CSV table of C-alpha atoms in Angstrom, one decimal:
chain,number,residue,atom,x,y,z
M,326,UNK,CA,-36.6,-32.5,-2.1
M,327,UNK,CA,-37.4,-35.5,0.2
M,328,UNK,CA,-40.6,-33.6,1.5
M,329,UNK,CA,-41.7,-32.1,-2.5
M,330,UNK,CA,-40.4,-34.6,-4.7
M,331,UNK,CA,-40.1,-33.1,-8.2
M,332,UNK,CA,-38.3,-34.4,-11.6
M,333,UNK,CA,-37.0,-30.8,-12.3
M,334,UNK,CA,-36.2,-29.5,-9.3
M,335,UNK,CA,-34.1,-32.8,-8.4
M,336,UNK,CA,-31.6,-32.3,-11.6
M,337,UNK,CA,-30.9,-28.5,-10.1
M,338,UNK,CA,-30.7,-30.3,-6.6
M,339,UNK,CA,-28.3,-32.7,-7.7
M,340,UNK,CA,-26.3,-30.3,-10.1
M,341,UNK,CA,-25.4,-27.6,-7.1
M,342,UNK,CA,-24.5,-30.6,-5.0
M,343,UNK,CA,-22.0,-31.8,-7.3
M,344,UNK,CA,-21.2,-27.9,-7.5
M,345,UNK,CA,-20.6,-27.8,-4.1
M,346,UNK,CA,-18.7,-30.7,-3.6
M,347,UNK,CA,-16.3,-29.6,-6.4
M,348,UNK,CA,-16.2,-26.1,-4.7
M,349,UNK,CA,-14.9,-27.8,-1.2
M,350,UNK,CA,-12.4,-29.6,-3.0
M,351,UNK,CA,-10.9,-26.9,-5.0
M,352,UNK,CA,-10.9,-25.2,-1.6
M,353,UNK,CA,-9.0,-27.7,0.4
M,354,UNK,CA,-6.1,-27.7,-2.8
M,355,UNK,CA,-6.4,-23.8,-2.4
M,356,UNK,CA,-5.7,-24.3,1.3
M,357,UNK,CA,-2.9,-26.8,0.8
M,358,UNK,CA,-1.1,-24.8,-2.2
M,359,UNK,CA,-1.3,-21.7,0.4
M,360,UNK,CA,0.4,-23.8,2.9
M,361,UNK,CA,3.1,-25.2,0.6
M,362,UNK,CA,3.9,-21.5,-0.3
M,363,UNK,CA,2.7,-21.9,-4.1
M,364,UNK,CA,0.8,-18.7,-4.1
M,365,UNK,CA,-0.1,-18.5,-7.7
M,366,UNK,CA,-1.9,-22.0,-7.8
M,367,UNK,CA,-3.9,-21.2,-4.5
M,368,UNK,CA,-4.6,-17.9,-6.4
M,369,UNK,CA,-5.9,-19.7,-9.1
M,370,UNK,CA,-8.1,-22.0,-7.5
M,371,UNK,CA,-9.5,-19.1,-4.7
M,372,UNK,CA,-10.3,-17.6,-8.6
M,373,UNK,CA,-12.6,-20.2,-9.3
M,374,UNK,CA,-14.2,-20.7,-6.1
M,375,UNK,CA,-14.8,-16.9,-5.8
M,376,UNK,CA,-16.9,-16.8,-9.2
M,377,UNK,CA,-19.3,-18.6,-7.6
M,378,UNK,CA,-18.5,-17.7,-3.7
M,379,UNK,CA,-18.2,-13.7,-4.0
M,380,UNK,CA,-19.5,-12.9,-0.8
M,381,UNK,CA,-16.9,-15.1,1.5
M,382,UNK,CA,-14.8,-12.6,3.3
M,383,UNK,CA,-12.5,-15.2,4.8
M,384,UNK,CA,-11.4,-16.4,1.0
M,385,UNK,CA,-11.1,-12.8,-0.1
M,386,UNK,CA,-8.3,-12.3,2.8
M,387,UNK,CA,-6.7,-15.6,1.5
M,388,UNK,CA,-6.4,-14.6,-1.7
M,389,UNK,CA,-5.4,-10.9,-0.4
M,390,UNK,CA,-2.6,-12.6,1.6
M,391,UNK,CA,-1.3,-14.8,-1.4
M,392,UNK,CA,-1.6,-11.2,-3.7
M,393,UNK,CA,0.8,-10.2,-0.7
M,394,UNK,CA,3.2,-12.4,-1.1
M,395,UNK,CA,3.2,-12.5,-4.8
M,396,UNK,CA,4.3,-8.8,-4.8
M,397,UNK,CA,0.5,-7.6,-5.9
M,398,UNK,CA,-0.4,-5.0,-3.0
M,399,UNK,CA,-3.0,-3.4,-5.3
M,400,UNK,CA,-4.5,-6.6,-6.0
M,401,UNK,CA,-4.3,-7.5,-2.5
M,402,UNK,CA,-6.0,-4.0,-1.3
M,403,UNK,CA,-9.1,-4.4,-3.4
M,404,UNK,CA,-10.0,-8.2,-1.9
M,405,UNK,CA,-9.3,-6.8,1.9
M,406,UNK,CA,-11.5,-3.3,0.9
M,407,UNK,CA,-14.3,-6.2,0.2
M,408,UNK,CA,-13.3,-8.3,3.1
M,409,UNK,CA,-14.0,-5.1,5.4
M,410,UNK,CA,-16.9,-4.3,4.0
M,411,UNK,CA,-18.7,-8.2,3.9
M,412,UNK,CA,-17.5,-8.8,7.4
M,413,UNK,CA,-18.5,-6.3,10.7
M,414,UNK,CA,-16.2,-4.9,12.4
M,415,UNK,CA,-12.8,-5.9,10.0
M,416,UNK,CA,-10.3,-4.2,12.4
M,417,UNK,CA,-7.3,-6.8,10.7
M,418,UNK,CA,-8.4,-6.0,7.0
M,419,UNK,CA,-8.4,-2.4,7.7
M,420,UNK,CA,-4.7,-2.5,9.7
M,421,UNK,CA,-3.6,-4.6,6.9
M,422,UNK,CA,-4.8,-2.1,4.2
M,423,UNK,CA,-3.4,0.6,5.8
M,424,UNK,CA,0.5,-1.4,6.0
M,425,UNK,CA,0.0,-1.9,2.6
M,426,UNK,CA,-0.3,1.7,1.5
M,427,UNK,CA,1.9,2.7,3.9
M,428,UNK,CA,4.6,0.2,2.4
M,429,UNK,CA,3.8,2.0,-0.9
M,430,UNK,CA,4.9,5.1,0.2
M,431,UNK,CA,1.2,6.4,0.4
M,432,UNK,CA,0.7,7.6,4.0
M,433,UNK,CA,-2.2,9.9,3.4
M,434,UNK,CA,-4.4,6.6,2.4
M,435,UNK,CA,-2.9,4.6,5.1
M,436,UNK,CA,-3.6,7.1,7.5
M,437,UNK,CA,-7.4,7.3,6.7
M,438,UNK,CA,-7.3,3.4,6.6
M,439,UNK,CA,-6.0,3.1,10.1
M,440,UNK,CA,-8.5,5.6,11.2
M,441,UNK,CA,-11.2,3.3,10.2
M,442,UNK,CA,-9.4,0.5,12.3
M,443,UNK,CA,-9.4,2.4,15.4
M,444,UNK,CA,-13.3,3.7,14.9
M,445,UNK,CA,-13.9,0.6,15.4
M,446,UNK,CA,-11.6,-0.4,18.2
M,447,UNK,CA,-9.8,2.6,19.9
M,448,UNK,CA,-7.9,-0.1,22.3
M,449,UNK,CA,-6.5,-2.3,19.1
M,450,UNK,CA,-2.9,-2.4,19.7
M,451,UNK,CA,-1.4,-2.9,16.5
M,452,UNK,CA,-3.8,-0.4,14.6
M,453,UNK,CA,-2.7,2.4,17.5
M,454,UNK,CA,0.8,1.9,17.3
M,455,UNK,CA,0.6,2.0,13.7
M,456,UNK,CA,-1.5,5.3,13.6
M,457,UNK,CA,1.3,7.4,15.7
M,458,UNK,CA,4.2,6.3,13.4
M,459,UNK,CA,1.8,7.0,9.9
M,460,UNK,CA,0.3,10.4,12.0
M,461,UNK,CA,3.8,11.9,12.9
M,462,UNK,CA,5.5,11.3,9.5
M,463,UNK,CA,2.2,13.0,7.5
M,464,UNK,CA,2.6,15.6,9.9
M,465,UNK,CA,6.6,16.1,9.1
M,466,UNK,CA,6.1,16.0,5.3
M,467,UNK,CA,2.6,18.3,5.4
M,468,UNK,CA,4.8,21.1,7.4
M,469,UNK,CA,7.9,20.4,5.1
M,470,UNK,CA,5.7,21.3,2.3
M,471,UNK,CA,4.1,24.2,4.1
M,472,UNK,CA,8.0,25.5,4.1
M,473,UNK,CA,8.6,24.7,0.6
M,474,UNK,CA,5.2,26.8,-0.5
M,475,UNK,CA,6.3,29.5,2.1
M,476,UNK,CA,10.0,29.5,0.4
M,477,UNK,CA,11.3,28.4,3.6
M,478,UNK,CA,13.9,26.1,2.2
M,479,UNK,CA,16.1,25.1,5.3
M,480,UNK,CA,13.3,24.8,7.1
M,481,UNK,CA,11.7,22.5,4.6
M,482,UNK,CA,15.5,20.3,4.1
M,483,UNK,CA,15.6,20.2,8.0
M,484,UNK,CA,11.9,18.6,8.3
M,485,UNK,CA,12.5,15.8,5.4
M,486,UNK,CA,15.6,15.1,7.2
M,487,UNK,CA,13.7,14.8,10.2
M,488,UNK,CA,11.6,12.0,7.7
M,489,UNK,CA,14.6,10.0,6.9
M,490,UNK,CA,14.7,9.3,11.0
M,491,UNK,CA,11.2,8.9,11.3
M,492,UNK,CA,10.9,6.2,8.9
M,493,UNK,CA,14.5,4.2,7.7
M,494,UNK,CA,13.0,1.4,6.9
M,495,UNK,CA,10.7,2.2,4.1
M,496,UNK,CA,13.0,3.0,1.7
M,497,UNK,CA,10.4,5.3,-0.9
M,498,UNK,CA,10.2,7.9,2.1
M,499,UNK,CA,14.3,8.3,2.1
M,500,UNK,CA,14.0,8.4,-2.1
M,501,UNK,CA,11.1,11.2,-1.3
M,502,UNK,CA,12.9,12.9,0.5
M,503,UNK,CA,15.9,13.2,-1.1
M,504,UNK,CA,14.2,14.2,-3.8
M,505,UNK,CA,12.2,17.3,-1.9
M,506,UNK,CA,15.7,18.4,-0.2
M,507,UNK,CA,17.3,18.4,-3.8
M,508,UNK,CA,14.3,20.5,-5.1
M,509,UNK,CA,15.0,23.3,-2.2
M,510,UNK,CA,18.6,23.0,-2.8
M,511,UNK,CA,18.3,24.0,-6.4
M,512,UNK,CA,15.9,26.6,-5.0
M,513,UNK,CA,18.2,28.3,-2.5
M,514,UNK,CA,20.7,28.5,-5.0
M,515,UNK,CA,23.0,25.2,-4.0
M,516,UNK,CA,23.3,23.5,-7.1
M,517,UNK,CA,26.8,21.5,-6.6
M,518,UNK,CA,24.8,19.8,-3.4
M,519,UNK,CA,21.4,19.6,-5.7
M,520,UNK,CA,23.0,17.9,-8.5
M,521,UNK,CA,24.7,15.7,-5.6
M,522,UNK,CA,21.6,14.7,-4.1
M,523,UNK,CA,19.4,14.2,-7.5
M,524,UNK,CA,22.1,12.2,-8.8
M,525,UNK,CA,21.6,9.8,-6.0
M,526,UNK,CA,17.7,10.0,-6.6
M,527,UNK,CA,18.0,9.1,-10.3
M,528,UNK,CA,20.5,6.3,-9.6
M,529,UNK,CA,17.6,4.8,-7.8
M,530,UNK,CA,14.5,5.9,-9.7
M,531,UNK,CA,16.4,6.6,-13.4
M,532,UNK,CA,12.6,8.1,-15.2
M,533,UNK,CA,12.1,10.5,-11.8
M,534,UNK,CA,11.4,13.6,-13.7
M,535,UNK,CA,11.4,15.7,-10.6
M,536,UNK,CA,14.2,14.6,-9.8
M,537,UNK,CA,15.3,15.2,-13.3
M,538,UNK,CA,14.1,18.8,-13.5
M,539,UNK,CA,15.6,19.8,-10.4
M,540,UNK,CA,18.9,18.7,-11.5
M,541,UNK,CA,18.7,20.5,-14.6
M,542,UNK,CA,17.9,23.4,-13.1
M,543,UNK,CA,21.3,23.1,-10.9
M,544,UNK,CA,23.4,22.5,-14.1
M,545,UNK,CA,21.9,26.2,-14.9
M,546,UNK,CA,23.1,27.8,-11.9
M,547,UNK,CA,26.5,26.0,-12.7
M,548,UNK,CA,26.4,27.4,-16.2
M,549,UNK,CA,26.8,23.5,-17.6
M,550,UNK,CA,24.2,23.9,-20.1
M,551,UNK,CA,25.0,20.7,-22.0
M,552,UNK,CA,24.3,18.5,-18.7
């Protein structure tokens, strides 16, 4: 403006200076709500700032991270999907999209996820030690369902047991699980130890209607037709 002076073009000047002022200082209240732990303010603010901001990969992880701890993982995915795509080379978005699916019990996605992580650095520590524990419990549940589709049903209980181990601290795999070994229970005609087992699922999930159908086809085999 100093160099092209212009009556016009000075009012737009001025008007995205004011813009950006009010931008940096809804930033630094985003920062400081983050850092007080008020997650749904900084949300609000990161909101406002990423109408107008939407290519800024560092505020998309910001607001991924507050959608974290606000119990939004979906949320939270689509902002670090973005994040990985504006910014080369996201190896921490990618690890922390695959946690999140793997958290949700989906360890196909977070296996693909982690893959992407590793493409781009094979030596990345966290993403590696991550992939083995997501690789060798898809691999467990892929060949207990094998079993299952084969009519192998001990094999198939033996395998999702060998799930539980792989991953107690997760609790959706256990409730999975569970679930599956009460299916092939009811399957190889054991329907006191299916109804056992499915019980425990519902208690957990009451509207599981796997879990539900299973059961019901125990009561069946125990003649309790009410049930």
């Amino acid at each position: 403006l100093k160099s092209n002076p212009s009556n016009n073009e000075e009012k737009e000047a001025q008007t995205q200076l004011t813009k950006s002022d009010e931008l940096q200082r809804l930033h630094s209240q985003a920062l400081s709500a983050y850092q007080q732990e008020d997650y749904k303010a900084a949300i609000s603010l990161l909101d406002e700032i990423l109408a107008v901001c939407v290519w800024d990969a560092e505020l998309r992880e910001l607001r991924a991270e507050c959608y974290i701890k606000e119990g939004e993982p979906s949320k939270a995915i689509s902002d670090l999907k973005a994040a990985a795509k504006l910014k080369n080379d996201n190896t921490e978005a990618f690890y922390k999209i695959s946690r999140i699916y793997y958290q949700l019990g989906d360890h196909e996605l977070s296996l693909s996820e982690v893959r992407e992580c590793l493409k781009l650095d094979q030596d990345h520590k966290q993403c590696f030690s991550l992939y083995k524990q997501v690789k060798k419990l898809n691999k467990q549940v892929e060949s207990a369902e094998e079993f299952i589709r084969e009519g192998r049903y001990e094999d198939a209980i033996s395998k999702y047991e060998s799930v539980m181990k792989t991953e107690p601290e997760v609790p959706i795999y256990s409730t999975r699980a569970k679930e599956r070994i009460c299916h092939c229970l009811s399957k190889n005609q054991q329907p006191t130890e299916a109804i056992k087992l499915c019980t425990e699922v519902l208690q957990l999930e009451p509207t599981n209607v796997n879990a539900l159908k299973d059961r019901a086809e125990a009561y069946l085999l125990e003649d309790m037709y009410e049930e």
